[in-house]
Coordinates of C-alpha atoms and ligand atoms in Angstrom, one line a residue:
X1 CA -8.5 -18.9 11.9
X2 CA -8.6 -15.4 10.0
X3 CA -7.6 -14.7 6.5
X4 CA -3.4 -13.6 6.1
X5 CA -3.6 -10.9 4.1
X6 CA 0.2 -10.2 2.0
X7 CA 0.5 -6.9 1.4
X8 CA 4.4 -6.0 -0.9
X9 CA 4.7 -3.5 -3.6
X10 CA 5.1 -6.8 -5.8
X11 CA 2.5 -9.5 -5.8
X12 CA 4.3 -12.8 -7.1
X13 CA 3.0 -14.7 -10.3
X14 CA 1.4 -17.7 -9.5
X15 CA 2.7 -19.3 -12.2
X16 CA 5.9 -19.1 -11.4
X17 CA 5.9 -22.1 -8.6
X18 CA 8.9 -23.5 -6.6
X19 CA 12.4 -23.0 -7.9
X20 CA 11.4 -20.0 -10.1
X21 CA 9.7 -18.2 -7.3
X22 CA 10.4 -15.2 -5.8
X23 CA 12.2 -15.2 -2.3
X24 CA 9.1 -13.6 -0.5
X25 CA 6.8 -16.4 -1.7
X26 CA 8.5 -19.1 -1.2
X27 CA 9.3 -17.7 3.1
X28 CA 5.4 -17.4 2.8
X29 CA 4.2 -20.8 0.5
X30 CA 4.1 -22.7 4.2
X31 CA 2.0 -20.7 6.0
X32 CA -0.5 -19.8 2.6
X33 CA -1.0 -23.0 1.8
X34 CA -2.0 -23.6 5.8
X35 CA -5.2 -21.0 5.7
X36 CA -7.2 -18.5 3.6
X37 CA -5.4 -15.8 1.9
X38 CA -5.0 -12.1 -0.1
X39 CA -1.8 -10.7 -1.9
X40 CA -2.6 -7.6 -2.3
X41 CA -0.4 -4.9 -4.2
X42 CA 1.4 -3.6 -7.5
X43 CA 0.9 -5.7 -10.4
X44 CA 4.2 -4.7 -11.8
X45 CA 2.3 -2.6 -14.9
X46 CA 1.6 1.2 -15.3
X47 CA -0.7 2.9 -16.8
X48 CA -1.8 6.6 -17.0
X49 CA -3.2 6.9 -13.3
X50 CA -2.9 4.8 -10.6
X51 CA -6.5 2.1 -10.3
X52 CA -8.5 2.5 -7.5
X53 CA -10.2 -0.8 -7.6
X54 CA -7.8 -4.1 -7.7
X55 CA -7.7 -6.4 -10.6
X56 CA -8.9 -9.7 -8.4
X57 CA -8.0 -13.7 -9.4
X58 CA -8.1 -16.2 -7.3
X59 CA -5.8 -19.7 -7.6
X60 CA -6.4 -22.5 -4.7
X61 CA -6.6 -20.8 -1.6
X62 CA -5.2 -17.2 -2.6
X63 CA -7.1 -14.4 -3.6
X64 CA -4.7 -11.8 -5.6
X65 CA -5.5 -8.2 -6.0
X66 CA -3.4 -6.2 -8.2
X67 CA -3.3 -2.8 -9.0
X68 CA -1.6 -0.8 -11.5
X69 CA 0.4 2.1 -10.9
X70 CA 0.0 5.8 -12.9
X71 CA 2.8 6.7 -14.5
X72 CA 3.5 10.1 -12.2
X73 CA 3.4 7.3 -9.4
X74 CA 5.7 4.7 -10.4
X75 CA 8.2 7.7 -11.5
X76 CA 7.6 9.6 -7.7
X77 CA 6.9 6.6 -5.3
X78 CA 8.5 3.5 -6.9
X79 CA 12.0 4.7 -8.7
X80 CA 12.4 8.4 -6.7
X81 CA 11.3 7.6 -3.1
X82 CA 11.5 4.2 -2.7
X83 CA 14.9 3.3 -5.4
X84 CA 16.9 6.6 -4.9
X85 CA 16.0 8.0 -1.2
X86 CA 14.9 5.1 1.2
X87 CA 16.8 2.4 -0.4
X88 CA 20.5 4.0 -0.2
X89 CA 19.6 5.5 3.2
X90 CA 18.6 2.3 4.6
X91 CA 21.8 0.8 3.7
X92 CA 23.6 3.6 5.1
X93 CA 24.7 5.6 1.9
X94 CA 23.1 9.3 2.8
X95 CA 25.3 10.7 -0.5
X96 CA 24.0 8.3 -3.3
X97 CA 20.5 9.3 -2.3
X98 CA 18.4 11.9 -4.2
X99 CA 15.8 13.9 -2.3
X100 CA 13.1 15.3 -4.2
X101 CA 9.9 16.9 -2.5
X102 CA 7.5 15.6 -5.2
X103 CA 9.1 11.9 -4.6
X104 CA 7.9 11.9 -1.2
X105 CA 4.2 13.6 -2.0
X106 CA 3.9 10.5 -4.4
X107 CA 5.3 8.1 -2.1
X108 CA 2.6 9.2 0.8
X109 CA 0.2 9.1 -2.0
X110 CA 0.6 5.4 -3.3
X111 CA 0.8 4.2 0.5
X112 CA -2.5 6.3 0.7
X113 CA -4.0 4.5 -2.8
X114 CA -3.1 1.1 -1.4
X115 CA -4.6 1.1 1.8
X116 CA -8.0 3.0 0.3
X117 CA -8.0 -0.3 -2.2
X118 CA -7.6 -2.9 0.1
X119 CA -9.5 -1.7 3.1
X120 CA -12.8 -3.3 1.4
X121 CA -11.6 -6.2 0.5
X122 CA -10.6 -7.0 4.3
X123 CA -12.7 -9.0 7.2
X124 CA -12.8 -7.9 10.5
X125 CA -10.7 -11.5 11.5
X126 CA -8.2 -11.0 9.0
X127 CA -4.4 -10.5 10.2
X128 CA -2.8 -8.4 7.7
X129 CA 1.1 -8.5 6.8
X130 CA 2.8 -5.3 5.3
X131 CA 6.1 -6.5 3.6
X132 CA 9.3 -3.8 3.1
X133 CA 10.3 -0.3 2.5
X134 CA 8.0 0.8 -0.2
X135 CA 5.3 0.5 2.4
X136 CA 6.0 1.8 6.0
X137 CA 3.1 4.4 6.1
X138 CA 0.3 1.7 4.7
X139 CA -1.0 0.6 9.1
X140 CA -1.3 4.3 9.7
X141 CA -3.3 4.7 6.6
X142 CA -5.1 2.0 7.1
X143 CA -5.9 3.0 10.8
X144 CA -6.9 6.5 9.5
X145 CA -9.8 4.5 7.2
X146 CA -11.1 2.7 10.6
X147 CA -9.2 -0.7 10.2
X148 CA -9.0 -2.5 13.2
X149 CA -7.3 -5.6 12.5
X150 CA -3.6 -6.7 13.5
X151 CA -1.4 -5.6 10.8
X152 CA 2.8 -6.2 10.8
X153 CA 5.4 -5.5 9.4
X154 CA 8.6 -6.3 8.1
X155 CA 11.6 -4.6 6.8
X156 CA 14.1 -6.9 4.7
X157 CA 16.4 -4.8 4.5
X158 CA 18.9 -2.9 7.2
X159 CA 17.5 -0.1 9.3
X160 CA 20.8 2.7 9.8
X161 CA 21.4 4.6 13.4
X162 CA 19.1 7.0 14.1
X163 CA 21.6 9.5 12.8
X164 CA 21.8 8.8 9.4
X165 CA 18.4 7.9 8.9
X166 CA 17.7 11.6 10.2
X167 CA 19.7 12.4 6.6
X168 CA 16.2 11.0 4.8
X169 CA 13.9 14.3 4.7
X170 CA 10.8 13.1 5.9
X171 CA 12.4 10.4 8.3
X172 CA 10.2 11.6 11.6
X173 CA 7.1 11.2 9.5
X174 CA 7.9 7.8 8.9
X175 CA 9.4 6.6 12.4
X176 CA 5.3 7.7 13.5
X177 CA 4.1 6.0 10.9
X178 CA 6.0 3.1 11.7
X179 CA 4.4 3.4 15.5
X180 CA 0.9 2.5 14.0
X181 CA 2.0 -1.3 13.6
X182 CA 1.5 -4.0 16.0
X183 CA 5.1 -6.2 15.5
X184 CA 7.7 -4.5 13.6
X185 CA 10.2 -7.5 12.5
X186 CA 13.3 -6.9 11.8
X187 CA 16.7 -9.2 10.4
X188 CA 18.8 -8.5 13.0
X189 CA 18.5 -7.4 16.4
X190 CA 21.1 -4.3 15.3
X191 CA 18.5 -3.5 13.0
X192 CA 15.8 -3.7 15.9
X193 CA 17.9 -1.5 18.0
X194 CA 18.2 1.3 15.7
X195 CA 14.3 1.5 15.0
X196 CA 13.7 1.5 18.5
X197 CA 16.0 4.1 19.3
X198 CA 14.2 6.0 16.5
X199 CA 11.0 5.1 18.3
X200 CA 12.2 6.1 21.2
X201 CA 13.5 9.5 20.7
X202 CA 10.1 10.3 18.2
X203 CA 8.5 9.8 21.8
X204 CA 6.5 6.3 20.7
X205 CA 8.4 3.8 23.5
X206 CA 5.1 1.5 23.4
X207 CA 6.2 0.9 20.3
X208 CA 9.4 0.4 20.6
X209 CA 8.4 -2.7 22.8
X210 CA 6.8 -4.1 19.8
X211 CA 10.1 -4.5 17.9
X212 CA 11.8 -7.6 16.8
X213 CA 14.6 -9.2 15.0
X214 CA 13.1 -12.1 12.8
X215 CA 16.3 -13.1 10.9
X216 CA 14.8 -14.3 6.9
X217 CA 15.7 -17.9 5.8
X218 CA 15.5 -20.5 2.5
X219 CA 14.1 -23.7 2.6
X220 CA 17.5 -25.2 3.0
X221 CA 16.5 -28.7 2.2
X222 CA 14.3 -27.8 -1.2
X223 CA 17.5 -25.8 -2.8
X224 CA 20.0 -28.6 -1.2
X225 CA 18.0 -30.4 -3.2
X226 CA 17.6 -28.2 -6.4
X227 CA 21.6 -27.9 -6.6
X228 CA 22.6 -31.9 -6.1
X229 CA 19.9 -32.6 -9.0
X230 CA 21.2 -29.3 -11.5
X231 CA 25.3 -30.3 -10.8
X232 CA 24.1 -33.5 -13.1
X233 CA 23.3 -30.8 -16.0
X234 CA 24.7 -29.8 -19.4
X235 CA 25.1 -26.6 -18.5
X236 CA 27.1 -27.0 -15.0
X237 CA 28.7 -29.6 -17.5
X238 CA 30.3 -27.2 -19.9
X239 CA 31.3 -24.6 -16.7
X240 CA 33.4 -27.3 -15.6
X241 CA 34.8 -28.6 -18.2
X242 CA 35.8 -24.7 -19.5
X243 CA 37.9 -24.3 -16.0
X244 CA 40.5 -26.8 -17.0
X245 CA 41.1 -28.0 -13.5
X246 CA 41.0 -24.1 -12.0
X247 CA 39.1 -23.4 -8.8
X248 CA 36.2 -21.8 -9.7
X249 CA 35.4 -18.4 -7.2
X250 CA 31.6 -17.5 -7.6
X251 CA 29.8 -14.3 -7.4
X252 CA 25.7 -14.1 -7.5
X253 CA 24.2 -10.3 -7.3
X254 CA 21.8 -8.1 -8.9
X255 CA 24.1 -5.4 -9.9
X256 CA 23.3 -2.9 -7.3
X257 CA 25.8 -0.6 -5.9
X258 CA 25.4 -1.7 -1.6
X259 CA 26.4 -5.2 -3.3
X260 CA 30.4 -4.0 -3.0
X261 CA 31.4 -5.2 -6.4
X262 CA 33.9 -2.8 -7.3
X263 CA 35.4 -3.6 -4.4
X264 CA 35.5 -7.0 -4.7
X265 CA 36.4 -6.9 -8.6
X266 CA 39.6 -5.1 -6.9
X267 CA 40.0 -7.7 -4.5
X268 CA 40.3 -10.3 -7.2
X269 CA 42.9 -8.0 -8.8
X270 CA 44.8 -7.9 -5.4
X271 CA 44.8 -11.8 -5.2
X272 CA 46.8 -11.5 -8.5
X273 CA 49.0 -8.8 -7.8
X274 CA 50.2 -10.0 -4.2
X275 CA 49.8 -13.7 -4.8
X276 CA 51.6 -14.5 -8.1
X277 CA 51.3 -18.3 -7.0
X278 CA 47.5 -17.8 -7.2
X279 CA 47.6 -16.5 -10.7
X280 CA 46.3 -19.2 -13.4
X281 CA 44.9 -21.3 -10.4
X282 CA 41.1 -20.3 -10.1
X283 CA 38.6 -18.5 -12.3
X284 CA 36.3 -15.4 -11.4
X285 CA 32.8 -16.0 -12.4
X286 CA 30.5 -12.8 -11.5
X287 CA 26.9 -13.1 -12.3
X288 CA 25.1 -9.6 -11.8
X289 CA 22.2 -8.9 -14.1
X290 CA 21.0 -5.4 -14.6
X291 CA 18.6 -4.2 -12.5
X292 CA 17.1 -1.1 -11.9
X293 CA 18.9 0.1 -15.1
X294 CA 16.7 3.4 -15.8
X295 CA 18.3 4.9 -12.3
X296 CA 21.7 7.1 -13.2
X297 CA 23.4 5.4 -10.2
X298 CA 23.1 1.8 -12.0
X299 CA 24.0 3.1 -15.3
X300 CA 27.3 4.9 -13.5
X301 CA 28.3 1.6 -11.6
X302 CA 27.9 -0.6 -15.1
X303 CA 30.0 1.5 -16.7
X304 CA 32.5 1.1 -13.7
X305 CA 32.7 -2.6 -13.6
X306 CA 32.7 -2.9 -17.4
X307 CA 36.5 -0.8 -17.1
X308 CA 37.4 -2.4 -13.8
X309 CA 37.3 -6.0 -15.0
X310 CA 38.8 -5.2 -19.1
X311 CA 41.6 -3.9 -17.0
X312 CA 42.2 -6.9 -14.8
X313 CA 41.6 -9.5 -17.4
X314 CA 44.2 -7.2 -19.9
X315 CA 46.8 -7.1 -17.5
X316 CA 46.6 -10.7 -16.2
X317 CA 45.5 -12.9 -19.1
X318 CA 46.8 -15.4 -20.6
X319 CA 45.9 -16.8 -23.7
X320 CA 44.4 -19.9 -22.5
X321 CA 42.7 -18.3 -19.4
X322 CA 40.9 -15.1 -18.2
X323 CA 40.6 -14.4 -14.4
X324 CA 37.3 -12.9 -14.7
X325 CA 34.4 -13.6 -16.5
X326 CA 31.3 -11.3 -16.1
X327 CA 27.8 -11.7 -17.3
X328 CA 24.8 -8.6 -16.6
X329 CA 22.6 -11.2 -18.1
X330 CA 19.8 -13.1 -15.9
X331 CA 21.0 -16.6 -15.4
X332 CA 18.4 -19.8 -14.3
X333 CA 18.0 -19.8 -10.4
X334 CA 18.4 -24.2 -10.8
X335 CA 21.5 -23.0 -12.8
X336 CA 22.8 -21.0 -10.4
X337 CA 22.1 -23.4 -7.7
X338 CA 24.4 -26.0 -9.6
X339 CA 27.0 -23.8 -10.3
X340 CA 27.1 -22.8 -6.3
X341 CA 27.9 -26.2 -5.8
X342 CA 30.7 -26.7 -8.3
X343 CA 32.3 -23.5 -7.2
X344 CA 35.4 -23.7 -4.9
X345 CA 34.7 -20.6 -3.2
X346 CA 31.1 -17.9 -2.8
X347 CA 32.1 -14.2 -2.7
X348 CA 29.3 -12.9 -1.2
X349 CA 30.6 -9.0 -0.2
X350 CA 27.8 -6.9 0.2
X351 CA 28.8 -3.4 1.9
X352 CA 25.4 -3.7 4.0
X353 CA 22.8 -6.3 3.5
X354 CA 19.3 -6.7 5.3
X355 CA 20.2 -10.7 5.4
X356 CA 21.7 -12.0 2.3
X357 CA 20.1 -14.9 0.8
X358 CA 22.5 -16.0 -1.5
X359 CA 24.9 -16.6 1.1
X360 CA 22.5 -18.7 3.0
X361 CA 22.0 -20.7 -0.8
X362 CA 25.7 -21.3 -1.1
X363 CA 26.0 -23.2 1.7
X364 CA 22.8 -25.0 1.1
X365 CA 24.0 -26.4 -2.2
X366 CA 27.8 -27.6 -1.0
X367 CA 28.7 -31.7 -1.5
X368 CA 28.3 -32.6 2.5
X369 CA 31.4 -34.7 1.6
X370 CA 33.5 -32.1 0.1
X371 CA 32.3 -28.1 0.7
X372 CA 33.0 -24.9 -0.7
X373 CA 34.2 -22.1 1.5
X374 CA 32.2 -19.1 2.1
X375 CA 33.7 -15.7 2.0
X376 CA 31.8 -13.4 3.4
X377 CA 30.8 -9.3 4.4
X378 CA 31.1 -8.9 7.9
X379 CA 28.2 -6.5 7.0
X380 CA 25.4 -8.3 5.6
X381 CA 22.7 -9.7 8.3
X382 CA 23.8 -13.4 7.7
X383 CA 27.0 -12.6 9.4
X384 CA 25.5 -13.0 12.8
X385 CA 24.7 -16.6 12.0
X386 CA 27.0 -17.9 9.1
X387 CA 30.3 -17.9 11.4
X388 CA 31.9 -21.1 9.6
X389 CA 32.5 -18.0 6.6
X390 CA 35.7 -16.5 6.1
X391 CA 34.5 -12.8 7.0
X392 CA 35.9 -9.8 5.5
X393 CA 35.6 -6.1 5.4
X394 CA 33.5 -5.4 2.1
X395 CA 35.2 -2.4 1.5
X396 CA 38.7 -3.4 1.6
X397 CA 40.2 -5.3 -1.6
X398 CA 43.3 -6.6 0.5
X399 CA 41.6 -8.3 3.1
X400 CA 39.8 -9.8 0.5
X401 CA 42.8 -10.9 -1.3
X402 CA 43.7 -12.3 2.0
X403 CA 40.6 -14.1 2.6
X404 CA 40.7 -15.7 -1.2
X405 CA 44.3 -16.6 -0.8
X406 CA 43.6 -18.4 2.5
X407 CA 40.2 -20.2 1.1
X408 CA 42.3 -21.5 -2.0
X409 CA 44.6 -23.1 0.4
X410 CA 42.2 -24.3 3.0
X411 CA 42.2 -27.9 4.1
X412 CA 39.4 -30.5 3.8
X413 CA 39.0 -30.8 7.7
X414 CA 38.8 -27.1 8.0
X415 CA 36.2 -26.6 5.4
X416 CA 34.5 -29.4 6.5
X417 CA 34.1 -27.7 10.0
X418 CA 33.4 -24.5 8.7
X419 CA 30.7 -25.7 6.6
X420 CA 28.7 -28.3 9.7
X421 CA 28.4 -25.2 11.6
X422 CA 27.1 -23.1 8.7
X423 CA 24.8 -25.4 7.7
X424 CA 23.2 -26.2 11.1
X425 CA 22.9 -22.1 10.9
X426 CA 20.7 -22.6 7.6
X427 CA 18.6 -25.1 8.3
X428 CA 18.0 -24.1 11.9
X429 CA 16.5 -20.3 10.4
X430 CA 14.7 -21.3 7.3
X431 CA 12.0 -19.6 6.0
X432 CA 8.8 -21.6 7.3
X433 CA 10.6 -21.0 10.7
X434 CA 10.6 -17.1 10.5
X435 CA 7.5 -17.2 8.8
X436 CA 5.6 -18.9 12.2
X437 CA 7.6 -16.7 14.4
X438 CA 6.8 -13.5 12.8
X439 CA 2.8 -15.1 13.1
X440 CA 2.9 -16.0 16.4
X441 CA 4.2 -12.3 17.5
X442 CA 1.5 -10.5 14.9
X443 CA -1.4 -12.7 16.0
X444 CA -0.7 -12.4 19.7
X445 CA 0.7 -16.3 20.9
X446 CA 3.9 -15.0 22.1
X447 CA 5.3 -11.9 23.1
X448 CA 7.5 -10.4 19.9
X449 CA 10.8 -10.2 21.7
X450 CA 10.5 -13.9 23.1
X451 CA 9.3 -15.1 19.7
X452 CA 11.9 -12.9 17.7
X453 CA 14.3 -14.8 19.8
X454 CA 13.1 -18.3 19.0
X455 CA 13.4 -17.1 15.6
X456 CA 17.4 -16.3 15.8
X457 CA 18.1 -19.2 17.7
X458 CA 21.5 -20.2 16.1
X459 CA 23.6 -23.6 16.9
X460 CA 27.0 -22.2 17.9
X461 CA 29.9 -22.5 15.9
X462 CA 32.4 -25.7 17.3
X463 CA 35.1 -22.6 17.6
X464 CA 37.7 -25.0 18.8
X465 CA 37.6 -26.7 15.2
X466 CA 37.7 -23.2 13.8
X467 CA 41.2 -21.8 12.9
X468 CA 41.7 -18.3 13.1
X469 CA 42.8 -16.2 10.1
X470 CA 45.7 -14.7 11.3
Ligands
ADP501 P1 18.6 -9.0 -2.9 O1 17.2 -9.3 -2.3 O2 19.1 -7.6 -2.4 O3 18.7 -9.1 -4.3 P2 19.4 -11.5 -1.6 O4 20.8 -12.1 -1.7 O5 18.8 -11.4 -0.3 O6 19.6 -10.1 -2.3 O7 18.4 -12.3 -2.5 C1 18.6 -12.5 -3.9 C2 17.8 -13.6 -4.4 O8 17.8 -13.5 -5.9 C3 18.4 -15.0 -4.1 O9 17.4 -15.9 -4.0 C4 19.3 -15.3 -5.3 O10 19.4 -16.7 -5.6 C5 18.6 -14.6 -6.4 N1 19.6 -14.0 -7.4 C6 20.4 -13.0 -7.1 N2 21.2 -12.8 -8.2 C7 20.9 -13.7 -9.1 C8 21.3 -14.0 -10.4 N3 22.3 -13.3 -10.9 N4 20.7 -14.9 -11.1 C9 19.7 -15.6 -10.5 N5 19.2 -15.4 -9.3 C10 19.8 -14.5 -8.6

């Protein structure tokens, strides 16, 4: 077997191993461990131009090759065309998005660096993997340099209706681009239809044949695992013993504005104001460090859910409880896993999301015997599967209010239910699954719709155990 060669603006660091590691390397740690491998791409520094020839280490199996961007690129590709065109307009929000012609010249640039760095390093046997956003113009590159291995791809985030990605400037350059690949994997197979409609139209149908919806997973068991062994721990310790007998209704986001917090800060609020018998009963713990915090959009949401929250906790306080505590700081992934299993509740309300892991986590990390309920956007890709959640509209604080009011009341039978069908969902799609999938399509074993299929297989939900919300 060939060499898989990673390709994702971010290589991980091989230090960081297991509970610390990033979400793409641990979907990939089955198959790198199985055969010869190169991560190939930004090693996360600048400098004053962009390299042209990889910094190369090698650990075990894995050959990484790093390069470091120029600062022109990682201002024009990285946080103009990737952060504040593709990004919003992949999750549907054509007005946050900032269009800048230079953005784009440095984004076809990079793409163009990238595949002129790692086109050397490749063997003609070698299967190569192109992760995400940053990089849907690296195959046709590539192809352009005389390449003629497989290479994939696959977006982890959502792909809009053909319409609204029309809004991006240079969005037919990149549906051609895209064409140049031979599997496209997708989350969800709404996300496959609107690429191939895109494909379609752009007059590149053979392509559109090569489109699938791969839906991302954890490794269920390992975080199952993680969270049982971290609920023993000071820290989930002093949580509990802070709540005072409350409910405790958990939120886990990088603070980014398609991850609806505003609105669910509002929902919270709505909980209070329309259920007075709710107020003093449960605790709002919101964990959403910084990120991206040199882009104005960040910087104008911070500011937003600083105000939003002093104004909740002001009105409704009480001098021996606050209904919303908020912290931009990173917490511990083990941490996080233990408080997910103390926690009554998950609000996970993204107002688009390519899959949404932490939703997939939550219900990982529940006590079999005695599980939290899920609350969840009917707009993030884990929808499709997580049916067990109580799903709301993301952009509307009452029927979040509703859906809180009804989880705090919910029975043990009914969570119980919920939860065996989520759970089945979880460990039937983990990571090592899609991972094969996805291999099998690339490397030719099975035809990409049959095998994106196999990958989305979802046990379905006992709905005669499942009450309605009314
Ligand atoms: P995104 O990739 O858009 O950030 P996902 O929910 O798909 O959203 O994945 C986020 C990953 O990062 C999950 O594995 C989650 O556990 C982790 N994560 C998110 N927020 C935090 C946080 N506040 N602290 C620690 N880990 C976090």
């Amino acid at each position: 077997m060939g060499r898989l060669v990673i390709v994702a603006n971010r290589v991980p660091d091989p230090r960081e191993r297991g509970a610390t590691a990033g979400g793409l390397a641990v979907a990939l740690s089955d198959a790198l461990a199985k055969r010869e491998s190169v991560w190939f791409g930004w090693s996360g520094n600048t400098a004053d131009h962009t390299a042209t020839e990889p910094q190369q280490f090698r650990r075990g199996r894995t050959l990484y090759a790093t390069l470091d961007l120029g600062q022109d690129d990682y201002r024009h590709y990285y946080q103009g065309f990737s952060n504040g065109a593709l990004w919003p307009v992949l999750h549907y929000r054509l007005g946050v998005a900032r269009f800048e012609r230079e953005d784009w010249v440095g984004y076809r640039r990079v793409n163009g660096a990238f595949a002129a760095a790692l086109a050397p390093l490749l063997k003609p046997d070698d299967t190569i993997w192109i992760h995400d956003f940053h990089l849907f113009l690296m195959a046709q590159e590539l192809r352009a340099l005389g390449c003629r291995q497989r290479i994939g791809f696959f977006l982890h985030v959502p792909f809009p209706p053909r319409q609204v990605f029309l809004g991006l400037p240079n969005a037919a350059e990149i549906v051609t681009a895209v064409a140049a690949y031979d599997a496209i994997g997708m989350q969800t197979e709404d996300d496959a239809e609107n690429l191939r409609a895109a494909l379609i139209h752009a007059g590149e149908a053979a392509a559109a044949l090569r489109v699938g919806a791969f839906p991302i997973g954890i490794d269920a068991e390992g975080f199952a695992e993680l969270a049982a062994r971290r609920f023993h721990t000071k820290e989930v310790e002093q949580l509990r013993a802070s709540l005072a007998g409350r409910a405790l209704v958990l939120g886990v986001d990088r603070l980014d504005y398609t991850k609806g917090l505003p609105q669910r800060i509002a929902g919270f609020g709505k909980l209070l104001e329309r259920f007075p018998r709710q107020r003093g009963k449960a605790t709002f713990l919101q964990v959403a460090p910084v990120s991206r915090g040199d882009v104005a959009q960040y910087r104008a949401l911070r500011r937003e859910l600083d105000e939003s929250v002093g104004r909740i906790n002001g009105q409704y306080a009480e001098p021996d409880w606050a209904p919303i505590r908020y912290i931009t700081r990173a917490v511990a992934r083990p941490t996080i896993a233990g408080y997910m299993r103390l926690s009554r509740i998950a609000l996970v309300t993204p107002l688009r999301d390519g899959m949404n892991l932490v939703a997939k986590e939550y219900v990982a990390a529940q006590d079999p015997q005695d599980p939290g309920v899920l609350v969840l956007s009917r707009f993030a890709g884990a929808a499709l599967e997580l049916e067990g959640a109580l799903q709301v509209n993301p952009l509307d604080p009452d029927d979040i209010a509703e859906a809180l009011d009804t989880a705090l009341a919910m029975p043990k039978d009914e969570r119980l239910a919920r939860w065996r069908q989520m759970d089945e969902a979880v460990r039937g799609t983990t990571a090592a699954i899609w991972c094969a999938r996805f291999l099998a399509a690339l490397e030719g074993r099975e035809e990409v719709a049959e095998a994106g299929r196999a990958a989305g297989q979802v046990v379905p939900a006992p709905r005669e155990t499942l009450r309605r919300r009314a």
